[in-house]
């Protein structure tokens, strides 16, 4: 199973985060895709399209766990972020939900995809 970050491709805040994550990525085994991709439709299990998910080693991380685990897998630079797992998941996800609920307020700028993004994108 591939390690894949699944996100809302229509959300500009999500796109900016994914562009940042792709830019920082040092792991050739990581991929990204959005909820509308054929790759998602071909999965043998369902991924919740209401929030970001990270599929890794047959496990699906959601919300704040998805962000943390993807970043740590992408680059050792982010390993210190794992200390935030000491914060209860309910609290971390409450913050995630607040940002997600207001994410469309951040749809002011269009994002440009890099060549590296298209190399990591699963269609």
Coordinates of C-alpha atoms in Angstrom, one line a residue:
X1 CA 0.0 0.0 0.0
X2 CA 1.3 3.4 -0.9
X3 CA 1.7 6.2 1.6
X4 CA -0.8 8.9 0.4
X5 CA -2.1 12.2 1.7
X6 CA -5.7 12.6 0.6
X7 CA -7.1 16.2 0.6
X8 CA -9.8 18.4 -0.7
X9 CA -8.5 19.6 -4.1
X10 CA -11.1 22.4 -4.3
X11 CA -9.9 24.0 -1.0
X12 CA -7.2 26.7 -1.5
X13 CA -6.0 26.4 2.1
X14 CA -5.6 22.6 1.6
X15 CA -3.8 23.2 -1.7
X16 CA -1.4 25.6 0.0
X17 CA -0.7 23.0 2.8
X18 CA -0.1 20.3 0.2
X19 CA 2.2 22.5 -1.9
X20 CA 4.2 23.2 1.3
X21 CA 4.3 19.5 2.2
X22 CA 5.4 18.6 -1.3
X23 CA 8.1 21.2 -1.3
X24 CA 9.5 19.9 2.1
X25 CA 9.2 16.2 1.1
X26 CA 12.4 14.2 1.1
X27 CA 10.7 10.8 1.0
X28 CA 10.3 9.3 -2.5
X29 CA 7.6 6.8 -1.2
X30 CA 5.1 9.5 -0.4
X31 CA 2.2 10.6 -2.7
X32 CA -0.7 13.0 -2.7
X33 CA -4.1 12.9 -4.3
X34 CA -7.5 14.6 -3.9
X35 CA -10.9 13.1 -3.1
X36 CA -12.0 13.2 -6.7
X37 CA -9.1 11.2 -8.2
X38 CA -9.5 7.9 -9.9
X39 CA -7.0 6.4 -7.4
X40 CA -9.4 7.1 -4.5
X41 CA -12.3 5.7 -6.5
X42 CA -10.4 2.5 -7.1
X43 CA -9.6 1.9 -3.4
X44 CA -11.1 -1.2 -1.8
X45 CA -12.0 0.8 1.3
X46 CA -13.6 4.2 1.9
X47 CA -11.8 7.4 2.9
X48 CA -13.8 10.1 4.7
X49 CA -13.9 13.1 2.3
X50 CA -14.8 15.5 5.1
X51 CA -11.2 16.0 6.2
X52 CA -7.6 15.3 5.3
X53 CA -6.5 11.7 5.5
X54 CA -3.2 10.0 5.4
X55 CA -3.0 6.4 4.3
X56 CA 0.2 4.7 5.6
X57 CA 0.9 1.0 6.1
X58 CA -2.8 0.0 5.8
X59 CA -3.7 2.5 8.4
X60 CA -5.7 5.6 7.8
X61 CA -4.9 8.7 9.9
X62 CA -7.4 11.5 10.0
X63 CA -7.4 15.2 10.7
X64 CA -4.6 16.3 13.0
X65 CA -3.0 12.9 13.1
X66 CA -3.0 12.8 9.3
X67 CA -1.1 16.2 9.1
X68 CA 1.4 15.2 11.8
X69 CA 2.2 11.7 10.4
X70 CA 2.5 12.9 6.8
X71 CA 4.9 15.7 7.7
X72 CA 7.0 13.4 9.9
X73 CA 7.2 10.9 7.1
X74 CA 8.0 13.6 4.6
X75 CA 11.0 15.0 6.3
X76 CA 12.9 14.3 9.5
X77 CA 12.9 18.1 10.1
X78 CA 9.3 17.6 11.3
X79 CA 10.0 14.9 13.8
X80 CA 9.8 17.3 16.8
X81 CA 6.2 17.8 15.9
X82 CA 5.4 14.4 17.3
X83 CA 5.6 16.0 20.8
X84 CA 2.2 17.5 19.9
X85 CA 0.7 14.0 20.2
X86 CA 1.0 14.6 23.9
X87 CA -1.9 17.0 23.5
X88 CA -5.1 15.0 23.6
X89 CA -6.4 14.1 20.1
X90 CA -9.8 15.6 20.9
X91 CA -8.2 19.0 21.5
X92 CA -5.9 18.8 18.5
X93 CA -8.9 17.8 16.3
X94 CA -11.0 20.6 17.7
X95 CA -8.4 23.1 16.5
X96 CA -8.3 21.2 13.1
X97 CA -12.1 21.4 12.9
X98 CA -12.1 25.1 13.6
X99 CA -9.6 25.8 10.8
X100 CA -11.4 23.4 8.5
X101 CA -14.8 25.0 9.2
X102 CA -13.3 28.4 8.2
X103 CA -11.0 27.2 5.4
X104 CA -13.1 28.8 2.6
X105 CA -12.3 32.2 4.1
X106 CA -8.8 31.6 2.9
X107 CA -9.7 31.0 -0.8
X108 CA -8.3 34.4 -1.9
X109 CA -5.3 33.2 -4.0
X110 CA -4.9 30.5 -6.6
X111 CA -2.1 28.1 -6.0
X112 CA 0.4 27.0 -8.7
X113 CA 1.5 23.4 -8.7
X114 CA 5.1 22.5 -9.0
X115 CA 6.7 19.8 -11.2
X116 CA 7.4 17.9 -7.9
X117 CA 3.7 18.0 -7.1
X118 CA 2.8 16.3 -10.4
X119 CA 5.4 13.7 -9.8
X120 CA 3.9 12.9 -6.4
X121 CA 0.2 13.2 -7.5
X122 CA -1.8 9.9 -8.0
X123 CA -4.4 10.3 -10.7

